[in-house]
Amino acid sequence: MIFPMQRREVIAVAASMAALALLAGLPLADDGFWLALAITIASYVAMATAWALFSGPTNYVSLATAAFFGSGAYVVSALAETAPWPVVLVAAAVVGALLALATGLATLRLSGMYFVIFSFGLAELIRQLVTYYQTQFTGSVGRYIFVTISAAEIYWQLLGLCAIGLFAGWAINRSRLGFALRVIGDDETVAAHSGIDTARAKVLLFSISGALIALVGAVMAPRFTYIEPQIAYNPMVSFQVVIMALLGGAKRLWGPLVGVIPFVLLYEWIAGRFPNHTHLLLGLVFLLVVYFVPQGVSGWLEKAWRKLQGKSA
Amino acid sequence: MLTTILVASVLLGGAYALMAMGLTLQYGVARIMNLASGETLMGAAFGSFCLFTALQIGPLLSLVLIVPLAFAINWAIYRWLLSPLVRRAKNQGMLEVDSILATFGLLFVIEGAMLAGFGGNYYSYSFLAQPVTLLGHSFGLNRVVAFGVAALVALGLYFGLNRTRYGTAIRAVAVDPVAAGLVAIDVPRAAAFAFALGSALTACGGSLLSMFLTFNASMGVVFTMKALIIVIMGGVGDPRGAVIAAFLLALVETLVAALVDPGLTLAATYLLFVLTLLFRPQGLMGRRA
C-alpha cells in the first residue's frame, strides 16, 4: 500500500512542479487583464490553502483571515520605504505568526467555540487599534505605499507562496504533527488521552497559517498604492477565503485550489453586474455551498473518480 | 464624573442584556451559535427608523410590530434553514461548525439586504430627546425609557422561564435534550421556539438602541461580538450571568470611551474576553465542566 502511494506522490509532485513552471510563464504572454486576474486568483489560492492548512484537519473555523491579510499589508506601509523588500516580507510573516500565536494562546487551550468567537471580531479589533494609533500618533489614517515592484513580480511571489502553502500542507500531512491534527479533528478527547499536546499542535499550525496569510497581504499591498484600515481589514476577505476553501473542500490539500478559480470568476461577474448587491448574492452563494456541497467540489470529484475506477476494475 | 459613567453604563447595559439573553437562549437551548445576531439587531433598528420617519410611529409602539415579526421570521429561519443542519449533524461538533457557517452566510445576506436598501450611511432619529436628571446629572430621556423597557422585558423573560410550564420545558432542553425528549417534551419545537424568542429579544434590544444610537448597515458584527462575549463572560446558557456580564461590559466600555478614546470600545470588549478566557473560561455563573 505504501509503495504505490509514494509513486503516486512522485507523479503528483512532478506534475505540480511542471504546472507551476508553466503558470510562471504567464506574464510573458500577457501583462494586462489576464495577469491581473491571475494575481487575484493566486492570492486567494495562497490564502485559502493557508486557511485550510489549519481549519481543514482541525475543524476549527477561522474567521480572522482579514486580520492577518491587513496586518501584512500594514507592515509594508510602515517599513517599505526604509527596509529592503525581503526584510519587509520577513517582518510581515513574523507579525502574522505572532498575531496567530496570541490568538491561539488565548483560545486554543479551550473549546473550538472560543476560537471562532475570538477570530470573528479580530479583524474589526485590529482595525480599531490601527485607526486609533494612526489618529493619535501619525496624524492621518491613510497611507500611500511607494514600492517599485512590477505586477509580474507580485504574481511570481504569490505563486511562490502558493507553492510554499501546498508544500507545507503536504509535509505536515506526512509528519507527526499532521497525524496529531487529524486525530484532534476526529475527536479531541481521544487525542488528549493518547498523549497529544493538542494546544501546542493547534497553536503551531495556526501560526504557520497566519504567517502565510500575512505574507499574501504584504505581497498584495503594493497593488493598493493607498491603504487605510477600512480597505486593509475588509471583512469580505475573511468571508471569501472561507467560502472558497469550503467550495473546493477543506479536507484535501488541492481542495481550495479547485474552489478558488470558479469562485473568483463568479465574484468578478457578480461584482461587475450587481455592484450594489455583492454582499447579498455572495451570502446566498455561501449558504448554497454550506447546504449542498458540504464535502466541497474535491469531495465530489474524488467520489466520482472512485466510482469510475470501480467500474473499470 | 464617576456617577455619570456609572449611570450611563447601567442605561446602556439594558439593551446589551436583552441581546445577550437572546443569544444565550439560542446557543443554550437551540444549540445554534448565531453569528447573524447583530444583523437582527440592526434590522430591528432600521425597522424602527423607517416606521418613525415614514409613518411617525414611535419606537415603543413599533416594538409591538417588530418583535413578533422577528419572532416569526426567525421561527421560519430555524424551521427551514437550521433544522436541516440539526438533522444532518452526526454530533455536537459537526452541528457547531455547520451552524457557524450557516449563520455566517446569513449575516452577509441580511447585511447585504440592508446595504442594498440603505447604503453605508449613518442613520439616527430624534425621539424623546429631552434631558432628565438622575443623581444630579442629566441623561437623555430616551436612554432612561429604553432601559426601563429592557428591564421589564428581562423580568418577563425571567418569570416566563422559571415560573411557567413551557419555560421549565425549555430549561429542561437546555440541560439535556435527550432526557427532555424522554419526558415528552417536543424538543425540535422547543428549540425552534427558543431560537425565535432569542431573536425577538435581540430585535427588541435593537429597537431600543435605535432610540439613542447612530447606526449603519454594517455595524452588526461589533454588536454580535459584544453579545457573544457577554454570553461567555456570564456563563453559556445562564440568563442571570448574561445580565451581570452585560452591565460589566457596558461599564468597561463607557469607562474606556470616556477616559481613553471612544474608538477603542471593541478593544475594551476584547480585554474582558481575554481576562475571562484566562481566569474564568466557564463564565461568572458557570460551573466548571
Coordinates of C-alpha atoms in Angstrom, one line a residue:
Chain A
M1 CA 0.0 0.0 0.0
I2 CA 2.7 2.5 1.0
F3 CA 4.9 2.0 -2.0
P4 CA 2.4 2.7 -4.8
M5 CA 1.2 5.7 -2.8
Q6 CA 4.8 7.1 -2.9
R7 CA 4.9 6.6 -6.7
R8 CA 1.6 8.5 -7.0
E9 CA 3.1 11.2 -4.9
V10 CA 6.2 11.5 -7.0
I11 CA 3.9 11.9 -10.1
A12 CA 1.8 14.5 -8.2
V13 CA 4.9 16.5 -7.2
A14 CA 6.4 16.3 -10.7
A15 CA 3.1 17.4 -12.2
S16 CA 2.7 20.3 -9.8
M17 CA 6.2 21.5 -10.5
A18 CA 5.6 21.4 -14.2
A19 CA 2.3 23.2 -13.8
L20 CA 4.0 25.8 -11.6
A21 CA 6.7 26.4 -14.2
L22 CA 4.0 26.7 -16.9
L23 CA 2.0 29.2 -14.8
A24 CA 5.1 31.2 -14.0
G25 CA 5.4 31.9 -17.8
L26 CA 2.1 33.7 -17.9
P27 CA 3.4 37.3 -17.5
L28 CA 5.5 36.7 -20.7
A29 CA 2.3 36.2 -22.6
D30 CA 0.1 39.0 -21.2
D31 CA 0.6 41.8 -18.7
G32 CA -2.9 43.3 -18.7
F33 CA -6.3 41.8 -17.9
W34 CA -5.1 38.1 -17.6
L35 CA -2.2 38.9 -15.4
A36 CA -4.5 40.9 -13.1
L37 CA -6.9 38.1 -12.9
A38 CA -4.1 35.6 -12.3
I39 CA -2.8 37.7 -9.4
T40 CA -6.3 37.8 -7.8
I41 CA -6.6 34.0 -8.2
A42 CA -3.1 33.3 -7.0
S43 CA -3.6 35.5 -3.9
Y44 CA -6.8 33.7 -3.0
V45 CA -5.3 30.2 -3.7
A46 CA -2.5 31.1 -1.3
M47 CA -4.8 32.3 1.4
A48 CA -7.4 29.6 1.0
T49 CA -4.7 26.9 1.1
A50 CA -3.2 28.5 4.2
W51 CA -6.6 28.7 5.8
A52 CA -7.4 25.1 5.0
L53 CA -3.9 24.1 6.4
F54 CA -5.3 24.8 9.9
S55 CA -9.1 24.7 9.6
G56 CA -9.3 21.7 7.3
P57 CA -7.9 19.0 9.6
T58 CA -8.9 20.6 13.0
N59 CA -12.5 21.7 12.1
Y60 CA -11.8 25.0 13.8
V61 CA -13.4 27.6 11.6
S62 CA -11.1 30.7 11.5
L63 CA -13.0 33.9 10.5
A64 CA -9.9 36.0 11.0
T65 CA -8.2 35.9 7.6
A66 CA -8.7 39.7 7.0
A67 CA -6.9 40.4 10.3
F68 CA -3.7 38.6 9.0
F69 CA -4.1 39.9 5.5
G70 CA -4.5 43.5 6.7
S71 CA -1.6 43.3 9.2
G72 CA 0.7 42.0 6.4
A73 CA -0.3 45.0 4.3
Y74 CA 0.2 47.4 7.1
V75 CA 3.7 46.1 7.8
V76 CA 4.5 47.0 4.2
S77 CA 3.1 50.5 4.6
A78 CA 5.2 51.0 7.7
L79 CA 8.5 49.5 6.6
A80 CA 8.6 49.5 2.8
E81 CA 10.3 52.9 2.4
T82 CA 13.1 52.2 4.9
A83 CA 13.8 48.5 4.7
P84 CA 14.7 46.2 1.7
W85 CA 11.8 44.1 0.4
P86 CA 13.0 40.7 1.8
V87 CA 13.2 42.2 5.3
V88 CA 9.7 43.6 4.9
L89 CA 8.4 40.2 4.0
V90 CA 10.1 38.5 6.9
A91 CA 8.6 41.2 9.2
A92 CA 5.2 40.6 7.8
A93 CA 5.5 36.8 8.4
V94 CA 6.6 37.4 11.9
V95 CA 3.8 39.8 12.7
G96 CA 1.3 37.3 11.2
A97 CA 2.7 34.4 13.2
L98 CA 2.8 36.5 16.5
L99 CA -0.8 37.5 16.0
A100 CA -1.8 33.9 15.4
L101 CA 0.3 32.9 18.4
A102 CA -1.5 35.4 20.7
T103 CA -4.9 34.3 19.4
G104 CA -4.0 30.7 19.7
L105 CA -2.6 31.0 23.2
A106 CA -5.7 32.8 24.4
T107 CA -8.3 30.4 22.9
L108 CA -6.9 27.2 21.6
R109 CA -6.5 25.6 25.0
L110 CA -10.2 25.8 25.3
S111 CA -13.1 24.5 23.1
G112 CA -13.4 25.5 19.5
M113 CA -16.2 27.9 20.2
Y114 CA -14.0 30.4 21.9
F115 CA -11.6 30.3 19.0
V116 CA -14.3 31.0 16.5
I117 CA -15.7 33.9 18.5
F118 CA -12.2 35.4 19.0
S119 CA -11.4 35.2 15.3
F120 CA -14.8 36.6 14.4
G121 CA -14.1 40.0 15.8
L122 CA -10.3 40.0 15.4
A123 CA -10.2 42.0 12.1
E124 CA -12.5 44.6 13.5
L125 CA -10.5 44.9 16.7
I126 CA -7.2 45.4 14.9
R127 CA -8.8 47.8 12.5
Q128 CA -9.9 49.9 15.6
L129 CA -6.5 49.7 17.1
V130 CA -4.7 50.7 13.9
T131 CA -7.1 53.6 13.4
Y132 CA -6.6 54.7 17.0
Y133 CA -2.8 54.6 16.7
Q134 CA -2.8 56.5 13.5
T135 CA -5.1 59.3 14.6
Q136 CA -3.2 59.6 17.9
F137 CA 0.4 59.4 16.7
T138 CA 0.7 59.8 13.0
G139 CA -2.0 62.3 12.3
S140 CA -3.5 60.7 9.2
V141 CA -5.4 57.4 8.8
G142 CA -4.5 56.6 5.3
R143 CA -1.0 55.8 3.9
Y144 CA 0.5 55.7 0.5
I145 CA 2.7 52.8 -0.5
F146 CA 5.5 53.6 -2.8
V147 CA 7.2 50.4 -3.7
T148 CA 8.7 49.8 -7.2
I149 CA 7.6 46.3 -7.9
S150 CA 6.0 45.1 -11.1
A151 CA 2.8 43.2 -11.5
A152 CA 4.8 40.2 -12.8
E153 CA 7.0 40.2 -9.7
I154 CA 3.9 40.3 -7.4
Y155 CA 2.5 37.4 -9.4
W156 CA 5.7 35.3 -9.1
Q157 CA 5.9 35.9 -5.4
L158 CA 2.2 34.9 -5.0
L159 CA 2.9 31.7 -7.0
G160 CA 5.8 31.1 -4.6
L161 CA 3.5 31.5 -1.6
C162 CA 1.0 29.0 -3.2
A163 CA 3.8 26.6 -3.6
I164 CA 5.0 27.0 -0.1
G165 CA 1.5 26.6 1.2
L166 CA 0.9 23.4 -0.8
F167 CA 4.3 22.0 0.1
A168 CA 3.8 22.8 3.8
G169 CA 0.4 21.1 3.7
W170 CA 2.0 18.1 2.1
A171 CA 4.9 17.9 4.5
I172 CA 2.7 18.5 7.6
N173 CA 0.3 15.8 6.4
R174 CA 3.2 13.3 6.4
S175 CA 4.6 14.4 9.7
R176 CA 3.7 13.5 13.3
L177 CA 2.1 17.0 13.6
G178 CA -0.3 16.2 10.7
F179 CA -1.3 12.9 12.2
A180 CA -1.9 14.6 15.6
L181 CA -4.1 17.2 13.9
R182 CA -6.2 14.6 12.2
V183 CA -6.8 12.9 15.5
I184 CA -7.7 16.2 17.0
G185 CA -10.2 16.9 14.2
D186 CA -11.8 13.5 14.7
D187 CA -12.0 13.6 18.5
E188 CA -10.2 16.0 20.7
T189 CA -10.7 14.0 23.8
V190 CA -9.2 10.9 22.2
A191 CA -6.3 13.0 21.0
A192 CA -5.6 14.3 24.5
H193 CA -5.8 10.8 26.0
S194 CA -3.4 9.4 23.6
G195 CA -0.7 11.9 24.7
I196 CA -1.0 14.6 22.1
D197 CA -0.3 18.1 23.3
T198 CA -3.4 19.3 21.5
A199 CA -3.0 23.0 22.3
R200 CA 0.6 23.1 21.1
A201 CA -0.2 21.3 17.8
K202 CA -3.0 23.7 17.1
V203 CA -1.2 26.9 18.1
L204 CA 1.8 25.8 16.0
L205 CA -0.2 25.2 12.9
F206 CA -2.3 28.3 13.3
S207 CA 0.9 30.4 13.4
I208 CA 2.1 28.9 10.2
S209 CA -1.2 29.6 8.6
G210 CA -1.3 33.1 10.0
A211 CA 2.2 33.9 8.7
L212 CA 1.4 32.7 5.2
I213 CA -1.8 34.9 5.0
A214 CA 0.1 37.9 6.4
L215 CA 2.7 37.3 3.6
V216 CA -0.1 37.4 1.0
G217 CA -1.2 40.7 2.5
A218 CA 2.3 42.1 2.3
V219 CA 2.8 41.0 -1.3
M220 CA -0.6 42.3 -2.4
A221 CA -0.1 45.7 -0.6
P222 CA 1.7 47.5 -3.4
R223 CA -1.3 46.7 -5.6
F224 CA -3.4 49.0 -3.4
T225 CA -1.0 52.0 -3.6
Y226 CA -3.1 53.7 -0.9
I227 CA -4.2 51.8 2.2
E228 CA -6.4 52.7 5.1
P229 CA -7.8 50.4 7.8
Q230 CA -11.1 50.2 6.1
I231 CA -9.5 48.7 3.0
A232 CA -6.9 46.5 4.6
Y233 CA -9.1 44.9 7.2
N234 CA -12.1 44.3 4.8
P235 CA -14.2 41.6 6.4
M236 CA -15.1 40.4 2.9
V237 CA -11.6 38.9 2.6
S238 CA -12.3 36.5 5.6
F239 CA -15.7 35.7 4.1
Q240 CA -14.4 34.9 0.6
V241 CA -11.5 32.8 1.8
V242 CA -13.8 30.6 3.9
I243 CA -16.3 30.2 1.1
M244 CA -13.6 29.4 -1.5
A245 CA -12.0 26.8 0.7
L246 CA -15.3 25.2 1.6
L247 CA -16.4 25.2 -2.1
G248 CA -13.3 23.3 -3.0
G249 CA -13.2 21.2 0.1
A250 CA -11.0 22.0 3.1
K251 CA -10.2 18.4 3.8
R252 CA -7.9 17.9 0.8
L253 CA -4.8 19.8 0.0
W254 CA -5.8 20.6 -3.5
G255 CA -9.4 21.4 -2.5
P256 CA -9.0 25.2 -2.0
L257 CA -7.2 25.3 -5.4
V258 CA -10.3 23.8 -7.1
G259 CA -12.6 26.2 -5.2
V260 CA -10.9 29.5 -5.8
I261 CA -10.9 29.6 -9.6
P262 CA -14.7 29.2 -10.2
F263 CA -15.4 31.5 -7.2
V264 CA -13.1 34.3 -8.4
L265 CA -14.7 34.2 -11.8
L266 CA -18.2 34.2 -10.2
Y267 CA -17.2 37.1 -8.0
E268 CA -15.9 39.2 -10.8
W269 CA -19.2 38.5 -12.6
I270 CA -21.4 39.4 -9.6
A271 CA -19.3 42.5 -8.7
G272 CA -19.5 43.7 -12.3
R273 CA -23.2 43.1 -12.9
F274 CA -24.7 43.8 -9.5
P275 CA -22.3 46.1 -7.7
N276 CA -24.9 47.1 -5.1
H277 CA -25.9 43.5 -4.2
T278 CA -22.5 41.8 -3.9
H279 CA -22.9 41.2 -0.2
L280 CA -26.3 39.7 -0.6
L281 CA -25.5 37.5 -3.5
L282 CA -22.3 36.2 -2.0
G283 CA -24.1 35.4 1.2
L284 CA -26.6 33.3 -0.8
V285 CA -23.8 31.6 -2.7
F286 CA -22.2 30.8 0.7
L287 CA -25.4 29.3 2.0
L288 CA -25.8 27.2 -1.1
V289 CA -22.2 25.9 -0.6
V290 CA -22.8 25.1 3.1
Y291 CA -26.1 23.2 2.3
F292 CA -25.4 21.5 -1.0
V293 CA -21.6 20.9 -1.2
P294 CA -20.7 20.1 2.4
Q295 CA -17.7 18.0 1.2
G296 CA -16.6 20.5 -1.4
V297 CA -16.1 20.0 -5.1
S298 CA -13.0 18.0 -4.4
G299 CA -15.1 15.6 -2.4
W300 CA -17.4 15.2 -5.4
L301 CA -14.6 14.7 -7.8
E302 CA -13.0 12.1 -5.6
K303 CA -16.2 10.2 -5.2
A304 CA -16.8 10.3 -9.0
W305 CA -13.2 9.2 -9.7
R306 CA -13.6 6.2 -7.3
K307 CA -16.9 5.2 -8.9
L308 CA -15.2 5.4 -12.3
Q309 CA -12.3 3.2 -11.1
G310 CA -14.7 0.8 -9.5
K311 CA -16.4 0.3 -12.8
S312 CA -13.2 -0.2 -14.8
A313 CA -11.7 -2.6 -12.3
Chain B
M1 CA -17.8 62.1 36.6
L2 CA -17.9 58.7 38.1
T3 CA -21.7 58.8 38.7
T4 CA -22.3 59.9 35.1
I5 CA -20.3 56.9 33.9
L6 CA -22.0 54.5 36.2
V7 CA -25.5 55.6 35.4
A8 CA -24.7 55.8 31.7
S9 CA -23.4 52.3 31.6
V10 CA -26.4 50.9 33.5
L11 CA -28.6 52.6 30.9
L12 CA -26.6 51.1 28.1
G13 CA -26.4 47.7 29.7
G14 CA -30.1 47.2 29.5
A15 CA -30.2 46.8 25.7
Y16 CA -27.0 44.7 25.8
A17 CA -28.6 42.4 28.3
L18 CA -31.6 41.8 26.1
M19 CA -29.3 40.9 23.1
A20 CA -27.1 38.6 25.2
M21 CA -30.1 36.8 26.8
G22 CA -31.4 36.3 23.3
L23 CA -28.1 34.8 22.2
T24 CA -27.7 32.7 25.3
L25 CA -31.1 31.2 24.7
Q26 CA -30.2 30.4 21.1
Y27 CA -27.0 28.8 22.0
G28 CA -28.1 27.1 25.2
V29 CA -31.4 25.7 24.0
A30 CA -31.4 25.5 20.2
R31 CA -27.6 24.8 20.2
I32 CA -27.1 27.3 17.4
M33 CA -24.3 29.9 17.7
N34 CA -26.0 32.7 15.9
L35 CA -23.4 34.9 14.2
A36 CA -26.1 36.9 12.5
S37 CA -27.5 38.1 15.8
G38 CA -26.0 41.6 15.3
E39 CA -27.7 41.8 11.9
T40 CA -31.1 41.0 13.6
L41 CA -30.4 43.9 16.0
M42 CA -29.6 46.3 13.1
G43 CA -32.6 45.1 11.1
A44 CA -34.8 46.0 14.0
A45 CA -33.1 49.3 14.4
F46 CA -33.7 50.1 10.7
G47 CA -37.3 48.9 11.1
S48 CA -37.9 51.3 13.9
F49 CA -36.2 54.1 12.0
C50 CA -38.4 53.5 8.9
L51 CA -41.6 53.4 10.9
F52 CA -40.7 56.5 12.8
T53 CA -39.6 58.6 9.8
A54 CA -42.2 57.4 7.3
L55 CA -45.3 56.8 9.5
Q56 CA -44.4 58.7 12.7
I57 CA -44.9 55.5 14.7
G58 CA -42.7 55.8 17.8
P59 CA -40.2 53.1 18.6
L60 CA -42.1 52.0 21.7
L61 CA -45.2 51.4 19.7
S62 CA -43.2 49.8 16.8
L63 CA -41.9 47.2 19.2
V64 CA -45.4 45.7 19.1
L65 CA -44.9 45.1 15.4
I66 CA -41.2 44.4 15.1
V67 CA -40.8 41.9 17.9
P68 CA -43.5 39.5 16.8
L69 CA -42.2 39.9 13.2
A70 CA -38.7 39.0 14.3
F71 CA -40.1 36.0 16.1
A72 CA -42.0 34.8 13.1
I73 CA -39.1 35.3 10.6
N74 CA -36.6 33.6 12.9
W75 CA -39.0 30.7 13.5
A76 CA -39.1 30.2 9.8
I77 CA -35.3 30.6 9.6
Y78 CA -34.9 27.9 12.2
R79 CA -37.5 25.6 10.6
W80 CA -36.3 25.9 7.0
L81 CA -32.7 26.8 7.3
L82 CA -31.2 25.5 10.5
S83 CA -33.2 22.3 11.4
P84 CA -31.9 20.5 8.3
L85 CA -28.4 21.1 9.7
V86 CA -29.5 19.8 13.1
R87 CA -30.8 16.6 11.5
R88 CA -27.7 16.3 9.2
A89 CA -25.2 16.6 12.1
K90 CA -23.8 13.4 13.5
N91 CA -22.6 15.0 16.7
Q92 CA -22.5 18.3 18.5
G93 CA -19.2 19.4 17.0
M94 CA -20.5 19.0 13.5
L95 CA -23.6 21.0 14.3
E96 CA -21.4 23.7 15.8
V97 CA -19.3 24.0 12.6
D98 CA -22.3 23.9 10.3
S99 CA -24.4 26.4 12.3
I100 CA -21.5 28.8 12.5
L101 CA -21.1 28.6 8.7
A102 CA -24.8 28.9 8.0
T103 CA -25.3 31.9 10.3
F104 CA -22.1 33.4 9.0
G105 CA -23.6 33.2 5.5
L106 CA -26.9 34.6 6.8
L107 CA -25.0 37.5 8.3
F108 CA -23.9 38.6 4.8
V109 CA -27.3 38.0 3.3
I110 CA -29.0 40.3 5.9
E111 CA -26.2 42.8 5.9
G112 CA -26.3 42.8 2.1
A113 CA -30.0 43.4 2.0
M114 CA -29.6 46.3 4.4
L115 CA -26.7 47.7 2.4
A116 CA -28.8 47.5 -0.8
G117 CA -31.7 49.3 0.9
F118 CA -29.8 51.9 3.0
G119 CA -26.3 52.1 1.7
G120 CA -23.4 52.7 4.0
N121 CA -24.7 55.9 5.6
Y122 CA -25.2 56.5 9.3
Y123 CA -28.8 56.9 10.5
S124 CA -30.4 58.3 13.6
Y125 CA -33.6 59.9 14.6
S126 CA -34.7 62.1 17.4
F127 CA -37.2 60.6 19.8
L128 CA -37.7 61.7 23.5
A129 CA -34.5 63.7 23.2
Q130 CA -35.0 65.7 26.3
P131 CA -32.9 65.7 29.4
V132 CA -33.9 64.1 32.7
T133 CA -31.9 64.5 35.9
L134 CA -30.7 61.3 37.6
L135 CA -28.5 61.6 40.7
G136 CA -27.7 65.2 39.9
H137 CA -26.6 64.6 36.3
S138 CA -28.7 64.9 33.2
F139 CA -29.3 62.0 30.8
G140 CA -31.4 61.6 27.6
L141 CA -34.9 60.6 28.4
N142 CA -34.8 58.1 25.5
R143 CA -31.9 56.2 27.3
V144 CA -33.9 56.0 30.5
V145 CA -37.0 54.8 28.8
A146 CA -35.1 52.2 26.8
F147 CA -33.6 50.9 30.0
G148 CA -37.0 50.7 31.6
V149 CA -38.4 48.7 28.8
A150 CA -35.4 46.4 28.7
A151 CA -35.8 45.8 32.4
L152 CA -39.5 45.0 32.0
V153 CA -38.8 42.5 29.2
A154 CA -36.0 40.9 31.1
L155 CA -38.2 40.4 34.1
G156 CA -40.9 39.0 31.9
L157 CA -38.4 36.5 30.5
Y158 CA -37.2 35.5 33.9
F159 CA -40.7 34.7 35.1
G160 CA -41.6 33.1 31.8
L161 CA -38.6 30.7 32.1
N162 CA -38.8 30.0 35.8
R163 CA -42.5 30.2 36.7
T164 CA -44.3 28.7 33.7
R165 CA -44.7 25.1 32.4
Y166 CA -43.3 25.8 29.0
G167 CA -40.4 27.8 30.4
T168 CA -39.5 24.8 32.5
A169 CA -39.6 22.6 29.4
I170 CA -37.2 25.0 27.7
R171 CA -34.8 24.9 30.5
A172 CA -35.0 21.1 30.5
V173 CA -34.0 21.1 26.8
A174 CA -31.1 23.3 27.7
V175 CA -29.9 20.9 30.3
D176 CA -30.2 17.7 28.3
P177 CA -32.1 17.5 25.0
V178 CA -32.2 13.6 25.0
A179 CA -33.6 13.4 28.5
A180 CA -36.1 16.2 27.8
G181 CA -37.4 14.1 24.9
L182 CA -37.9 11.1 27.2
V183 CA -40.3 13.1 29.4
A184 CA -42.5 14.0 26.4
I185 CA -41.1 17.4 25.6
D186 CA -41.2 18.2 21.9
V187 CA -37.5 19.1 21.6
P188 CA -37.5 20.3 18.0
R189 CA -40.4 22.6 18.8
A190 CA -38.8 23.9 22.0
A191 CA -35.6 24.6 20.1
A192 CA -37.4 26.5 17.3
F193 CA -39.3 28.4 20.0
A194 CA -36.1 29.3 21.9
F195 CA -34.3 30.3 18.7
A196 CA -37.2 32.6 17.6
L197 CA -37.6 34.0 21.1
G198 CA -33.9 34.7 21.2
S199 CA -34.1 36.7 18.0
A200 CA -37.2 38.5 19.3
L201 CA -35.3 39.6 22.3
T202 CA -32.4 40.8 20.1
A203 CA -34.8 42.7 17.9
C204 CA -36.3 44.3 21.0
G205 CA -32.8 45.4 22.0
G206 CA -32.2 46.8 18.5
S207 CA -35.4 48.9 18.5
L208 CA -34.5 50.3 21.9
L209 CA -30.9 51.0 20.9
S210 CA -32.1 52.9 17.8
M211 CA -33.7 55.5 20.0
F212 CA -30.4 56.9 21.1
L213 CA -27.7 55.4 18.9
T214 CA -26.4 56.4 15.5
F215 CA -26.2 53.3 13.4
N216 CA -25.4 52.0 9.9
A217 CA -25.9 48.8 8.0
S218 CA -22.5 47.2 8.7
M219 CA -22.3 47.7 12.4
G220 CA -23.8 44.3 13.2
V221 CA -20.5 42.5 13.7
V222 CA -19.5 44.7 16.6
F223 CA -22.8 44.0 18.4
T224 CA -22.6 40.3 17.7
M225 CA -19.1 40.3 19.2
K226 CA -20.3 42.2 22.3
A227 CA -23.2 39.8 22.8
L228 CA -21.0 36.7 22.3
I229 CA -18.5 38.0 24.8
I230 CA -21.2 38.8 27.3
V231 CA -22.6 35.3 26.9
I232 CA -19.2 33.7 27.5
M233 CA -18.4 36.0 30.4
G234 CA -21.8 35.3 32.0
G235 CA -21.6 31.5 31.5
V236 CA -23.2 29.9 28.5
G237 CA -26.9 29.3 28.9
D238 CA -27.4 31.3 32.0
P239 CA -29.6 34.4 31.6
R240 CA -28.6 35.8 35.0
G241 CA -25.0 35.7 34.1
A242 CA -25.8 37.4 30.9
V243 CA -27.4 40.3 32.7
I244 CA -24.5 40.8 35.1
A245 CA -21.9 40.5 32.3
A246 CA -23.9 42.9 30.1
F247 CA -23.6 45.6 32.8
L248 CA -20.0 44.8 33.4
L249 CA -19.3 45.2 29.7
A250 CA -21.3 48.4 29.4
L251 CA -19.4 49.8 32.4
V252 CA -15.9 48.9 30.9
E253 CA -17.0 50.3 27.6
T254 CA -18.3 53.5 29.0
L255 CA -15.2 54.0 31.1
V256 CA -12.9 53.4 28.1
A257 CA -15.0 55.7 25.9
A258 CA -15.0 58.5 28.5
L259 CA -11.4 58.2 29.8
V260 CA -9.4 56.9 26.8
D261 CA -11.0 57.1 23.4
P262 CA -14.5 56.3 22.0
G263 CA -12.8 54.4 19.1
L264 CA -11.5 51.7 21.4
T265 CA -14.7 50.2 22.7
L266 CA -14.2 46.9 20.9
A267 CA -10.7 46.7 22.4
A268 CA -12.2 47.0 25.8
T269 CA -14.6 44.2 24.9
Y270 CA -11.7 42.0 23.9
L271 CA -9.8 42.8 27.1
L272 CA -12.7 41.5 29.1
F273 CA -12.9 38.5 26.8
V274 CA -9.2 37.6 27.2
L275 CA -9.4 38.1 31.0
T276 CA -12.4 35.7 31.1
L277 CA -10.6 33.2 28.9
L278 CA -7.5 33.3 31.1
F279 CA -9.1 33.3 34.5
R280 CA -12.7 32.0 34.3
P281 CA -13.4 30.3 31.0
Q282 CA -16.6 28.7 32.3
G283 CA -18.0 32.2 32.9
L284 CA -19.1 34.1 36.0
M285 CA -22.1 31.9 36.8
G286 CA -21.0 28.8 35.0
R287 CA -19.8 25.7 36.8
R288 CA -16.5 24.0 35.8
A289 CA -17.2 21.3 33.3

